[in-house]
Coordinates of N, CA and C and ligand atoms in Angstrom, one line a residue:
H1 N -72.2 -89.3 161.1 CA -70.7 -89.7 160.1 C -69.0 -89.9 160.7
S2 N -68.6 -90.9 160.9 CA -67.4 -91.1 161.3 C -66.9 -90.6 160.5
L3 N -64.8 -89.9 160.9 CA -63.8 -89.6 160.0 C -63.6 -90.2 158.5
R4 N -63.5 -91.5 158.8 CA -63.3 -92.1 157.2 C -64.2 -92.4 156.8
N5 N -66.1 -92.0 156.9 CA -66.9 -91.2 156.0 C -66.7 -90.3 155.3
I6 N -66.6 -89.2 155.8 CA -66.0 -88.1 155.6 C -65.0 -87.9 154.7
D7 N -63.7 -88.2 155.5 CA -62.8 -88.4 154.1 C -63.2 -89.0 153.0
E8 N -63.6 -90.7 153.0 CA -63.6 -91.0 151.8 C -65.1 -90.1 150.5
L9 N -65.9 -89.6 151.2 CA -66.6 -88.4 150.8 C -66.0 -87.6 150.5
C10 N -65.1 -86.9 151.0 CA -64.6 -86.0 150.8 C -63.6 -86.4 149.3
A11 N -62.4 -87.8 149.1 CA -61.8 -88.1 148.1 C -62.5 -87.8 147.0
S12 N -63.6 -88.7 147.1 CA -64.8 -89.7 146.0 C -65.3 -88.2 145.2
I13 N -65.8 -87.1 146.2 CA -66.1 -85.5 145.0 C -64.9 -84.9 144.4
V14 N -64.2 -84.7 144.8 CA -62.5 -84.5 144.5 C -62.4 -84.9 143.2
H15 N -62.2 -86.2 143.6 CA -62.0 -87.5 141.7 C -62.8 -87.4 140.8
C16 N -64.1 -87.1 141.7 CA -64.8 -86.5 140.1 C -65.4 -85.3 139.6
H17 N -64.7 -84.2 140.8 CA -64.6 -83.3 140.1 C -63.2 -83.1 138.9
R18 N -62.2 -83.7 139.0 CA -61.3 -83.9 138.7 C -61.4 -84.9 137.3
E19 N -62.5 -85.4 137.2 CA -62.4 -86.5 136.1 C -63.2 -85.7 135.2
T20 N -64.1 -84.4 135.6 CA -65.2 -84.0 134.7 C -65.0 -82.8 135.0
S21 N -63.4 -82.3 134.8 CA -63.2 -80.6 134.8 C -63.0 -80.4 133.4
Q22 N -63.2 -80.8 132.6 CA -63.0 -80.2 131.1 C -61.4 -79.7 130.5
Y23 N -61.1 -79.1 131.4 CA -59.6 -78.5 131.5 C -59.1 -78.8 133.1
R24 N -57.6 -79.1 133.0 CA -57.2 -79.2 134.3 C -56.7 -77.5 134.6
A25 N -56.7 -76.9 136.0 CA -56.4 -75.9 136.3 C -55.1 -75.6 135.8
E26 N -53.8 -76.9 135.7 CA -53.0 -76.9 135.4 C -52.3 -76.5 133.7
E27 N -53.9 -77.0 132.7 CA -53.9 -76.5 131.5 C -54.6 -74.9 131.4
L28 N -55.3 -74.7 131.9 CA -55.4 -73.6 131.5 C -54.5 -72.7 132.5
Q29 N -53.5 -72.8 132.8 CA -52.2 -71.7 133.3 C -51.7 -71.8 132.1
A30 N -51.2 -73.1 131.6 CA -50.8 -72.9 130.3 C -50.9 -72.0 129.1
L31 N -52.3 -71.7 129.2 CA -52.7 -71.8 127.8 C -52.8 -69.7 128.6
K32 N -53.0 -69.1 129.7 CA -53.1 -68.0 130.0 C -52.6 -66.8 128.5
L33 N -51.0 -67.4 128.5 CA -50.4 -66.1 127.6 C -51.4 -65.7 126.3
K34 N -52.5 -67.1 125.8 CA -52.7 -67.3 124.4 C -54.0 -65.9 124.7
L35 N -53.6 -64.9 123.6 CA -54.9 -63.9 124.0 C -55.7 -63.4 122.3
F36 N -56.1 -63.7 122.1 CA -56.9 -62.7 121.0 C -56.7 -61.9 120.0
S37 N -56.3 -61.6 119.0 CA -55.6 -60.5 118.1 C -56.7 -59.2 118.0
R38 N -55.9 -58.4 118.2 CA -57.5 -57.6 117.5 C -58.4 -57.5 116.3
E39 N -58.0 -58.2 115.0 CA -58.8 -58.8 114.1 C -59.4 -59.6 114.7
E40 N -59.0 -60.7 115.2 CA -59.8 -61.7 115.9 C -60.7 -61.0 116.9
I41 N -60.7 -60.4 117.5 CA -61.8 -59.8 118.5 C -62.4 -58.9 117.8
Q42 N -62.5 -58.4 116.2 CA -63.2 -57.6 115.7 C -64.2 -58.6 115.0
A43 N -63.3 -59.7 115.1 CA -64.6 -60.9 114.0 C -65.6 -61.1 115.3
Y44 N -65.6 -61.1 116.2 CA -66.1 -61.5 117.0 C -67.2 -60.4 117.3
Q45 N -67.1 -59.4 117.7 CA -67.4 -58.2 117.6 C -68.2 -57.5 116.3
S46 N -68.1 -58.5 115.6 CA -69.5 -58.2 114.3 C -69.8 -59.1 114.0
K47 N -69.9 -60.1 114.8 CA -70.9 -61.4 114.5 C -72.3 -60.8 115.4
S48 N -73.1 -60.9 114.6 CA -74.7 -60.5 114.4 C -75.2 -61.3 116.3
V49 N -76.0 -60.2 117.1 CA -76.3 -60.7 117.8 C -76.6 -62.3 118.5
D50 N -78.1 -62.8 117.6 CA -77.9 -64.1 117.4 C -76.6 -65.1 117.4
E51 N -76.2 -64.9 116.6 CA -74.8 -65.7 115.8 C -74.3 -65.5 117.3
M52 N -73.8 -64.5 117.7 CA -72.6 -64.5 118.8 C -73.5 -65.6 120.6
W53 N -74.7 -65.3 120.1 CA -75.8 -65.9 121.3 C -75.5 -67.2 121.2
Q54 N -75.9 -67.9 120.1 CA -75.7 -69.5 119.7 C -74.4 -69.7 120.0
H55 N -73.2 -69.2 119.4 CA -71.9 -69.3 119.6 C -72.0 -69.7 121.3
C56 N -72.2 -68.9 122.4 CA -71.9 -68.8 123.8 C -73.0 -70.0 123.9
A57 N -74.0 -70.0 123.7 CA -75.1 -71.6 124.4 C -74.3 -72.2 123.8
V58 N -73.0 -72.6 122.8 CA -73.4 -73.9 122.5 C -71.8 -74.3 123.7
R59 N -71.4 -73.2 123.5 CA -69.8 -73.7 124.7 C -70.4 -73.5 126.2
L60 N -71.5 -73.0 126.2 CA -71.9 -73.1 127.7 C -72.7 -74.6 127.8
T61 N -73.4 -75.0 126.8 CA -73.8 -76.4 127.1 C -72.6 -77.4 127.0
D62 N -71.1 -77.1 126.2 CA -70.7 -78.2 126.9 C -69.9 -78.4 128.1
A63 N -69.8 -77.2 128.5 CA -69.5 -77.0 130.1 C -70.2 -77.4 131.1
V64 N -71.7 -77.4 130.9 CA -72.6 -77.8 131.6 C -73.2 -79.8 131.7
Q65 N -72.6 -80.1 130.4 CA -72.6 -81.4 130.1 C -71.4 -82.1 130.9
Y66 N -70.6 -81.4 131.2 CA -69.5 -81.7 132.7 C -70.1 -81.8 133.7
V67 N -70.7 -80.5 133.5 CA -71.7 -80.5 135.1 C -72.3 -81.6 135.7
V68 N -73.3 -82.2 134.7 CA -73.9 -83.3 134.8 C -73.8 -84.9 134.6
E69 N -71.9 -84.7 134.4 CA -71.4 -86.0 134.9 C -70.8 -86.4 135.6
F70 N -70.2 -84.6 136.6 CA -70.0 -84.6 138.2 C -71.1 -84.6 138.8
A71 N -72.1 -84.0 138.6 CA -73.2 -84.5 139.7 C -73.7 -86.2 139.9
K72 N -73.4 -86.3 138.2 CA -74.0 -87.8 138.3 C -72.8 -89.0 139.2
R73 N -72.0 -88.6 139.2 CA -70.9 -89.2 140.7 C -70.6 -88.7 141.8
I74 N -72.2 -87.8 142.2 CA -71.2 -87.1 143.4 C -72.6 -89.0 143.8
P75 N -71.1 -88.9 145.2 CA -72.5 -90.1 146.5 C -73.7 -89.1 146.6
G76 N -74.2 -90.4 146.4 CA -75.8 -89.6 147.5 C -76.7 -88.7 145.7
F77 N -75.9 -88.6 145.6 CA -76.7 -87.7 144.3 C -78.0 -88.7 143.0
R78 N -77.5 -89.8 142.6 CA -78.3 -90.4 142.1 C -78.9 -91.2 142.8
M79 N -78.9 -91.7 144.1 CA -80.0 -91.7 145.0 C -81.0 -91.4 144.8
L80 N -81.2 -89.8 144.4 CA -82.2 -88.6 144.5 C -83.3 -89.6 144.0
N81 N -84.2 -89.3 144.1 CA -85.4 -89.4 142.8 C -84.6 -88.6 141.7
Q82 N -85.2 -88.8 140.7 CA -84.6 -88.7 139.4 C -85.6 -87.2 139.3
N83 N -87.0 -87.1 139.3 CA -87.2 -85.9 139.2 C -86.7 -84.5 139.7
D84 N -86.0 -85.3 141.2 CA -85.1 -83.7 142.2 C -83.8 -83.8 141.5
Q85 N -83.4 -84.9 140.8 CA -81.7 -84.7 140.2 C -82.1 -83.7 139.1
I86 N -82.9 -84.0 138.1 CA -83.1 -82.9 137.3 C -83.4 -81.5 137.7
A87 N -84.4 -81.7 138.8 CA -84.7 -80.2 139.3 C -83.4 -79.2 140.1
L88 N -82.4 -80.1 140.5 CA -81.3 -79.8 141.0 C -80.3 -79.5 140.0
L89 N -80.4 -79.8 138.8 CA -79.9 -79.4 137.5 C -80.3 -78.4 137.0
K90 N -81.7 -78.0 136.9 CA -82.4 -77.7 136.2 C -81.9 -75.8 136.7
T91 N -81.9 -76.1 137.8 CA -81.3 -74.7 138.7 C -79.9 -74.5 138.9
G92 N -79.2 -75.7 139.2 CA -77.9 -75.4 139.8 C -76.6 -75.7 139.0
S93 N -76.6 -76.0 137.5 CA -75.7 -76.9 136.2 C -75.3 -75.5 136.3
M94 N -75.8 -74.1 135.7 CA -75.3 -72.6 135.4 C -74.3 -72.5 136.4
E95 N -75.1 -72.5 137.9 CA -74.1 -72.1 138.6 C -72.8 -72.9 138.5
V96 N -72.6 -73.8 138.9 CA -71.9 -74.3 138.9 C -70.4 -73.9 137.6
V97 N -70.8 -73.9 136.6 CA -70.7 -73.8 135.2 C -69.4 -72.3 135.6
L98 N -70.7 -72.0 136.0 CA -70.0 -70.5 136.6 C -69.1 -70.2 137.5
L99 N -69.1 -70.8 138.4 CA -68.1 -71.5 139.7 C -66.8 -71.8 138.8
R100 N -66.9 -72.8 138.5 CA -65.3 -73.8 137.2 C -65.4 -72.9 136.5
M101 N -65.9 -71.4 135.6 CA -65.3 -71.0 134.3 C -64.0 -70.1 135.2
S102 N -64.6 -69.8 136.4 CA -63.3 -68.8 137.4 C -62.2 -69.5 137.6
R103 N -61.6 -71.1 137.1 CA -61.3 -71.2 137.5 C -59.9 -70.8 136.3
S104 N -60.6 -70.4 134.7 CA -60.1 -70.2 133.7 C -59.9 -68.7 134.1
F105 N -59.9 -67.7 134.9 CA -59.7 -66.3 134.6 C -58.8 -66.0 135.1
N106 N -58.4 -64.9 134.3 CA -56.8 -64.8 134.7 C -56.8 -63.1 135.2
T107 N -56.3 -63.0 136.8 CA -56.8 -62.0 137.1 C -56.1 -60.5 136.7
E108 N -54.8 -60.8 135.9 CA -53.7 -59.8 135.7 C -54.1 -59.1 134.4
N109 N -55.0 -59.4 133.5 CA -55.4 -58.8 132.6 C -56.8 -58.9 132.3
S110 N -57.5 -59.3 132.9 CA -59.2 -60.1 133.2 C -59.6 -60.7 132.0
T111 N -59.0 -61.6 132.0 CA -59.3 -62.5 130.6 C -59.8 -63.8 130.9
V112 N -60.7 -64.4 130.2 CA -61.4 -65.5 130.4 C -61.3 -66.7 129.2
F113 N -60.9 -67.7 130.1 CA -60.6 -68.8 128.8 C -61.6 -68.9 128.2
F114 N -61.9 -68.5 126.3 CA -63.1 -68.6 125.4 C -62.7 -69.1 124.2
D115 N -63.1 -70.3 123.8 CA -63.0 -70.6 122.5 C -60.9 -70.9 121.9
G116 N -60.2 -71.7 123.3 CA -59.4 -72.2 123.2 C -58.2 -70.8 123.0
K117 N -58.7 -69.4 123.3 CA -57.5 -67.9 123.6 C -58.3 -67.4 124.8
F118 N -57.8 -66.5 125.6 CA -58.0 -66.0 127.0 C -59.2 -64.6 126.1
A119 N -59.6 -64.4 126.7 CA -60.8 -63.0 126.2 C -61.3 -62.5 126.9
G120 N -61.0 -61.0 127.0 CA -61.5 -60.3 127.8 C -63.2 -59.5 127.5
V121 N -64.2 -58.8 128.3 CA -65.1 -58.6 128.4 C -65.6 -58.4 126.7
E122 N -65.0 -57.6 126.1 CA -64.9 -56.7 124.7 C -65.4 -57.6 123.6
I123 N -65.1 -59.2 123.7 CA -65.2 -60.3 123.1 C -67.0 -60.5 123.1
F124 N -67.6 -60.2 123.5 CA -68.9 -60.4 124.3 C -69.5 -59.5 124.2
K125 N -69.6 -58.5 122.8 CA -69.9 -56.9 123.0 C -71.1 -57.3 122.2
S126 N -70.9 -58.1 121.4 CA -72.4 -58.5 120.2 C -73.7 -59.1 120.9
L127 N -73.1 -59.5 122.5 CA -74.2 -60.8 123.3 C -75.1 -59.7 123.4
A128 N -75.1 -58.3 123.5 CA -76.0 -56.8 124.1 C -75.9 -57.4 125.4
C129 N -75.3 -57.9 126.3 CA -75.6 -58.7 127.9 C -74.3 -57.7 128.5
G130 N -74.0 -56.7 128.1 CA -72.9 -55.7 129.3 C -72.8 -56.2 130.5
D131 N -74.1 -56.3 131.3 CA -74.1 -56.2 132.1 C -74.5 -57.0 133.1
L132 N -74.5 -58.7 132.5 CA -74.2 -60.2 132.4 C -72.8 -60.1 132.4
I133 N -71.9 -60.0 131.2 CA -70.4 -60.3 131.1 C -70.2 -59.5 132.1
M134 N -70.4 -58.1 132.6 CA -69.1 -57.2 133.9 C -69.5 -58.6 134.9
A135 N -70.6 -58.6 135.6 CA -71.2 -59.6 136.4 C -71.0 -61.3 136.6
V136 N -70.2 -61.5 135.5 CA -69.6 -62.8 135.8 C -68.1 -62.6 135.5
F137 N -67.7 -61.6 135.2 CA -65.9 -61.4 135.1 C -65.7 -61.2 136.5
D138 N -66.4 -59.9 137.3 CA -65.7 -59.1 139.1 C -66.7 -60.8 139.0
F139 N -67.6 -61.7 139.3 CA -67.4 -62.6 140.3 C -66.3 -63.4 140.0
A140 N -65.9 -63.9 139.0 CA -65.1 -64.9 138.4 C -63.4 -63.9 139.2
H141 N -63.8 -62.9 139.4 CA -61.8 -62.2 139.7 C -62.2 -62.2 141.3
D142 N -63.5 -61.9 141.9 CA -63.9 -62.0 143.5 C -63.4 -64.0 144.2
M143 N -63.7 -65.1 143.0 CA -63.5 -66.3 143.7 C -61.9 -66.9 143.6
C144 N -61.9 -65.9 142.4 CA -60.1 -66.0 142.1 C -59.3 -65.4 143.8
A145 N -59.6 -64.2 144.4 CA -59.1 -63.1 144.9 C -59.4 -64.8 146.6
L146 N -60.5 -65.6 146.4 CA -60.1 -66.3 148.0 C -59.5 -67.5 147.8
K147 N -58.8 -67.5 146.2 CA -57.3 -68.3 145.9 C -57.8 -69.9 146.4
L148 N -58.8 -70.1 146.2 CA -59.4 -72.1 146.4 C -58.7 -72.8 146.0
S149 N -57.9 -73.7 146.6 CA -57.7 -75.3 146.1 C -58.9 -76.1 145.3
E150 N -58.1 -76.9 144.3 CA -59.2 -77.7 143.3 C -60.2 -78.9 144.4
Q151 N -59.6 -79.0 145.6 CA -60.0 -79.6 146.5 C -61.6 -79.1 147.1
Q152 N -61.1 -77.5 147.8 CA -62.8 -76.6 147.7 C -63.5 -75.7 147.1
I153 N -62.5 -76.2 145.6 CA -63.6 -75.5 144.6 C -64.5 -77.1 144.5
A154 N -63.8 -78.6 144.0 CA -64.5 -79.5 144.2 C -65.8 -79.4 145.2
L155 N -65.7 -79.4 146.5 CA -66.5 -79.9 147.8 C -67.6 -78.3 147.5
F156 N -67.4 -77.3 147.1 CA -67.3 -76.0 147.3 C -68.9 -75.6 145.9
S157 N -68.5 -76.7 144.9 CA -69.5 -76.8 143.3 C -70.5 -77.7 143.8
A158 N -69.9 -79.3 144.8 CA -70.9 -80.3 144.8 C -72.1 -79.4 146.1
L159 N -71.5 -78.5 146.7 CA -72.5 -77.8 147.8 C -73.4 -77.2 146.9
V160 N -73.0 -76.5 145.5 CA -73.9 -75.4 145.0 C -74.1 -76.2 144.3
L161 N -74.5 -76.9 143.7 CA -75.3 -78.5 143.5 C -76.4 -78.7 144.1
I162 N -76.4 -79.3 145.3 CA -77.0 -80.1 146.5 C -77.4 -79.6 147.0
N163 N -78.7 -78.6 147.0 CA -79.1 -77.8 147.8 C -80.5 -78.0 148.0
A164 N -80.9 -78.1 149.0 CA -81.9 -78.6 149.3 C -83.4 -77.6 149.9
D165 N -83.1 -76.4 149.9 CA -83.8 -74.9 149.1 C -84.3 -74.7 147.9
R166 N -83.8 -75.4 146.7 CA -84.0 -75.3 145.6 C -85.8 -76.1 145.2
P167 N -86.2 -75.1 144.9 CA -88.0 -75.4 144.2 C -88.3 -76.1 143.8
C168 N -89.7 -76.5 143.9 CA -89.8 -78.1 143.5 C -89.2 -79.4 143.1
L169 N -88.4 -79.7 144.7 CA -87.7 -80.8 144.9 C -89.3 -81.6 145.5
E170 N -89.1 -82.8 145.2 CA -90.6 -83.9 146.1 C -90.2 -84.2 147.0
E171 N -88.5 -84.8 146.8 CA -87.9 -85.6 148.2 C -87.1 -84.8 149.2
R172 N -87.4 -83.3 149.2 CA -86.4 -82.5 149.4 C -85.5 -83.2 151.1
G173 N -86.0 -83.9 152.3 CA -85.6 -84.7 153.2 C -84.4 -84.8 152.8
K174 N -84.8 -86.1 151.6 CA -83.8 -86.9 151.1 C -82.5 -86.3 150.3
V175 N -82.6 -84.7 149.7 CA -81.8 -83.8 149.3 C -81.0 -83.3 150.9
Q176 N -81.6 -82.9 151.6 CA -81.3 -82.1 153.0 C -80.2 -83.3 153.5
R177 N -80.2 -84.5 153.1 CA -79.4 -85.3 154.0 C -78.1 -85.7 153.2
V178 N -78.0 -85.5 151.7 CA -76.9 -85.3 151.1 C -76.2 -83.8 151.7
Q179 N -77.2 -83.0 151.3 CA -76.1 -81.8 151.4 C -75.7 -81.7 152.4
R180 N -76.1 -82.0 153.4 CA -75.1 -81.6 155.0 C -74.2 -82.9 155.1
S181 N -74.4 -83.9 154.2 CA -72.9 -84.5 154.1 C -72.1 -84.1 153.4
V182 N -72.4 -83.1 152.6 CA -71.3 -82.3 151.6 C -70.9 -80.8 152.7
E183 N -72.2 -80.8 153.1 CA -71.6 -79.5 153.8 C -70.3 -80.6 155.1
L184 N -70.7 -80.7 155.3 CA -69.8 -81.9 156.2 C -68.6 -82.1 155.8
G185 N -68.5 -82.2 154.6 CA -67.1 -82.4 153.3 C -66.2 -81.3 153.4
L186 N -67.2 -80.0 153.5 CA -66.7 -78.9 152.7 C -66.0 -78.3 154.5
T187 N -66.7 -78.3 155.2 CA -66.0 -77.9 156.6 C -64.9 -78.7 157.1
H188 N -64.8 -79.7 156.3 CA -63.4 -80.5 157.2 C -62.6 -80.6 156.6
I189 N -62.8 -80.3 155.7 CA -61.2 -79.8 154.3 C -60.9 -78.6 154.5
L190 N -61.9 -77.2 154.8 CA -61.8 -76.3 155.3 C -60.8 -76.4 156.4
H191 N -61.4 -77.2 157.1 CA -60.7 -77.0 158.9 C -59.8 -77.5 158.7
R192 N -59.3 -78.7 158.1 CA -57.9 -79.2 157.9 C -56.9 -78.0 157.4
D193 N -57.6 -77.5 156.5 CA -56.9 -76.2 155.4 C -56.5 -74.7 156.7
H194 N -57.1 -75.3 158.1 CA -57.4 -73.7 158.5 C -57.6 -72.4 158.0
Q195 N -58.7 -73.1 157.3 CA -59.4 -71.8 156.5 C -60.9 -71.8 157.0
E196 N -61.0 -72.2 157.8 CA -62.5 -72.2 158.1 C -63.3 -71.1 157.9
N197 N -62.4 -69.8 158.2 CA -63.0 -68.1 157.7 C -63.9 -68.1 156.2
L198 N -63.3 -69.0 155.4 CA -64.2 -69.0 154.4 C -65.4 -69.0 153.9
M199 N -65.9 -70.2 155.2 CA -67.2 -70.3 154.8 C -68.0 -70.1 154.7
P200 N -68.1 -68.0 155.4 CA -69.4 -67.4 155.1 C -68.9 -66.6 153.4
K201 N -67.6 -66.8 153.8 CA -67.7 -66.5 151.8 C -68.2 -66.8 151.3
L202 N -68.1 -68.2 151.5 CA -68.5 -69.1 149.9 C -69.5 -68.9 149.7
Y203 N -70.3 -68.8 151.2 CA -72.0 -69.0 151.1 C -72.7 -67.7 151.2
Q204 N -71.9 -66.6 151.0 CA -72.1 -65.2 150.1 C -72.1 -65.3 148.7
R205 N -70.5 -66.2 148.1 CA -70.5 -66.6 147.0 C -71.8 -67.1 146.0
M206 N -72.0 -68.3 147.4 CA -73.2 -69.1 146.2 C -74.6 -67.9 145.8
A207 N -74.8 -66.7 147.2 CA -75.8 -66.2 147.0 C -75.5 -65.1 145.2
V208 N -74.1 -64.9 145.0 CA -73.8 -64.2 143.7 C -74.1 -64.7 142.9
L209 N -73.8 -66.5 142.8 CA -74.5 -67.1 141.9 C -75.1 -67.6 141.2
R210 N -76.4 -67.2 142.4 CA -78.1 -67.3 142.3 C -78.3 -66.1 141.8
S211 N -77.6 -65.0 141.9 CA -78.4 -63.7 140.7 C -78.0 -63.6 139.6
L212 N -77.0 -64.3 139.6 CA -75.9 -64.3 138.1 C -76.6 -65.0 137.2
C213 N -76.8 -66.4 137.9 CA -78.0 -67.1 136.6 C -79.4 -66.4 136.6
R214 N -80.0 -65.6 137.9 CA -81.3 -64.9 137.0 C -81.2 -64.2 136.2
L215 N -80.3 -63.7 136.2 CA -79.6 -62.5 135.1 C -79.8 -63.5 133.9
H216 N -78.9 -64.6 133.7 CA -78.7 -64.6 132.7 C -80.2 -65.6 131.9
L217 N -81.4 -66.0 133.2 CA -82.2 -66.2 132.7 C -83.0 -65.3 132.5
E218 N -83.3 -64.1 132.6 CA -84.0 -62.7 132.1 C -83.4 -62.6 130.9
K219 N -81.7 -62.8 130.4 CA -81.3 -62.5 129.1 C -82.1 -63.1 128.1
L220 N -81.8 -64.7 128.6 CA -82.3 -65.5 127.7 C -84.2 -65.4 127.5
G221 N -84.6 -64.8 128.6 CA -86.3 -65.0 128.2 C -85.9 -63.2 127.3
W222 N -85.7 -62.4 127.3 CA -85.5 -61.2 126.5 C -85.1 -61.4 124.6
F223 N -83.8 -62.2 125.1 CA -83.8 -62.9 123.8 C -84.3 -63.9 123.0
S224 N -84.8 -64.8 123.4 CA -86.1 -65.8 122.6 C -86.9 -65.1 122.5
Q225 N -87.9 -63.9 122.9 CA -88.7 -63.2 122.2 C -87.8 -62.4 121.0
R226 N -86.8 -62.0 120.9 CA -86.5 -61.5 119.9 C -86.3 -61.9 118.9
Y227 N -85.5 -63.0 118.8 CA -84.8 -63.9 117.9 C -85.5 -65.5 118.5
P228 N -87.0 -66.0 118.3 CA -87.8 -67.0 118.5 C -87.0 -68.2 117.3
L229 N -86.7 -67.9 116.6 CA -86.5 -68.8 115.4 C -85.1 -69.7 116.1
T230 N -84.2 -68.3 115.9 CA -82.8 -69.2 116.6 C -82.6 -69.8 118.4
A231 N -83.7 -69.4 119.3 CA -83.9 -69.8 120.7 C -84.9 -71.1 120.8
H232 N -85.1 -71.3 119.4 CA -86.0 -72.8 119.6 C -85.8 -73.8 119.0
S233 N -84.7 -73.1 117.6 CA -84.3 -74.2 116.7 C -82.8 -74.4 116.6
L234 N -82.1 -73.6 117.2 CA -80.8 -73.5 117.0 C -79.9 -73.6 118.2
F235 N -80.8 -73.0 118.9 CA -80.0 -73.5 121.0 C -79.6 -75.1 120.6
P236 N -78.5 -75.8 121.3 CA -78.8 -77.0 122.0 C -79.9 -77.5 122.2
P237 N -80.2 -78.5 122.4 CA -81.2 -79.1 123.2 C -81.5 -78.8 124.9
L238 N -80.0 -79.7 125.0 CA -79.9 -79.6 126.8 C -79.6 -77.7 127.5
Y239 N -79.3 -76.5 126.7 CA -79.6 -75.7 127.0 C -81.0 -75.0 126.6
K240 N -81.4 -75.5 126.1 CA -83.3 -75.3 125.8 C -83.7 -75.7 127.3
E241 N -83.6 -76.7 126.8 CA -84.2 -77.9 128.3 C -83.6 -77.6 129.6
L242 N -82.3 -77.6 130.4 CA -82.6 -76.7 131.4 C -82.6 -75.3 131.6
F243 N -82.8 -74.3 130.4 CA -82.6 -73.2 130.8 C -83.8 -72.4 130.2
A244 N -84.9 -72.8 128.9 CA -85.8 -72.4 128.9 C -86.6 -72.3 129.5
R245 N -87.3 -71.4 129.9 CA -88.7 -71.2 130.8 C -90.2 -72.0 129.8
L246 N -89.9 -73.0 130.6 CA -91.4 -74.3 129.7 C -92.4 -73.5 129.3
Ligands
4CX1 C1 -65.7 -74.2 133.1 C2 -64.6 -75.5 133.2 S1 -63.4 -75.1 132.3 O1 -62.6 -76.3 132.2 O2 -62.6 -74.2 133.6 C3 -64.1 -74.4 131.3 C4 -64.2 -75.3 130.4 C5 -63.9 -74.2 129.2 C6 -63.7 -72.8 128.9 C7 -64.2 -72.5 127.5 C8 -65.4 -71.7 127.5 O3 -66.5 -72.3 127.4 N1 -65.3 -70.0 128.2 C9 -66.6 -69.6 127.8 C10 -68.3 -70.1 127.4 C11 -69.4 -69.0 127.8 C12 -69.3 -67.9 128.4 C13 -70.3 -67.3 128.3 C14 -70.7 -66.2 127.1 C15 -71.8 -65.5 127.2 C16 -72.4 -65.4 128.3 C17 -74.2 -64.7 128.2 C18 -74.9 -65.3 127.8 C19 -76.4 -64.4 127.9 C20 -74.8 -66.4 127.1 C21 -72.1 -66.2 129.5 C22 -73.2 -66.2 130.6 N2 -73.7 -66.4 132.0 C23 -70.9 -66.9 129.7 C24 -67.8 -67.7 128.8 C25 -67.8 -66.1 129.7 F1 -68.2 -66.4 131.2 F2 -66.5 -66.2 130.3 F3 -68.3 -65.1 129.2 C26 -66.2 -68.7 128.9 C27 -63.4 -72.0 130.0 C28 -63.4 -72.5 131.3

């Protein structure tokens, strides 16, 4: 890889991150002071478990769709074997959603952008997934502490997605080659920003993302058993395709 290639790779990944971000960082910043009223919070808390789950599944699926778009535009992703593209999205899309979600976290009042305003953990009470929500908020808080730039988030998101260690890959070698070029891009960006010390922290955050998504799948398994009708007929098809244990 000559430097020119790496610069081009970084520029194209940053570009497709921006194009597929759903909300720009500046937009989220401007919305930060819009909080839910006590009545609105109570309305969320009086939703039934399955109603709130369905609501969140729809919102998460919106965010996942943008991540699918992001993946398709990463140089090298489309050259991968179709089944491997699906396998990488099946295991990585939720991780990138939660990573991106941290851009919309306000560390001052521990709120996250949800349904047009900024919400605290209490909004999600009726999900009966307090531990997962707490872990998601803690993760978002920790990510904010790293103060990553959008460019660093873009390269980090691509690295989370293109992971040759994912299960059931048919052409692991090809995924390794794309992963290595993205790794080069991320180290190049961090070197340019004199922040090489972030690399080990980012690998640590990847492990936390994997545990968050394992917990999400566990909760989904519990929910689908408890509310089979909602899970099978009211969840968005893409959510089921990606996350339901087939
Ligand atoms: C992501 C790109 S962005 O442009 O920054 C953006 C783009 C859109 C938004 C709004 C948004 O969709 N927020 C939202 C949606 C769902 C959830 C959520 C709800 C429930 C669960 C538990 C599970 C058992 C269903 C999980 C999990 N795991 C996640 C959250 C938040 F994580 F906070 F709880 C926020 C926020 C930023």
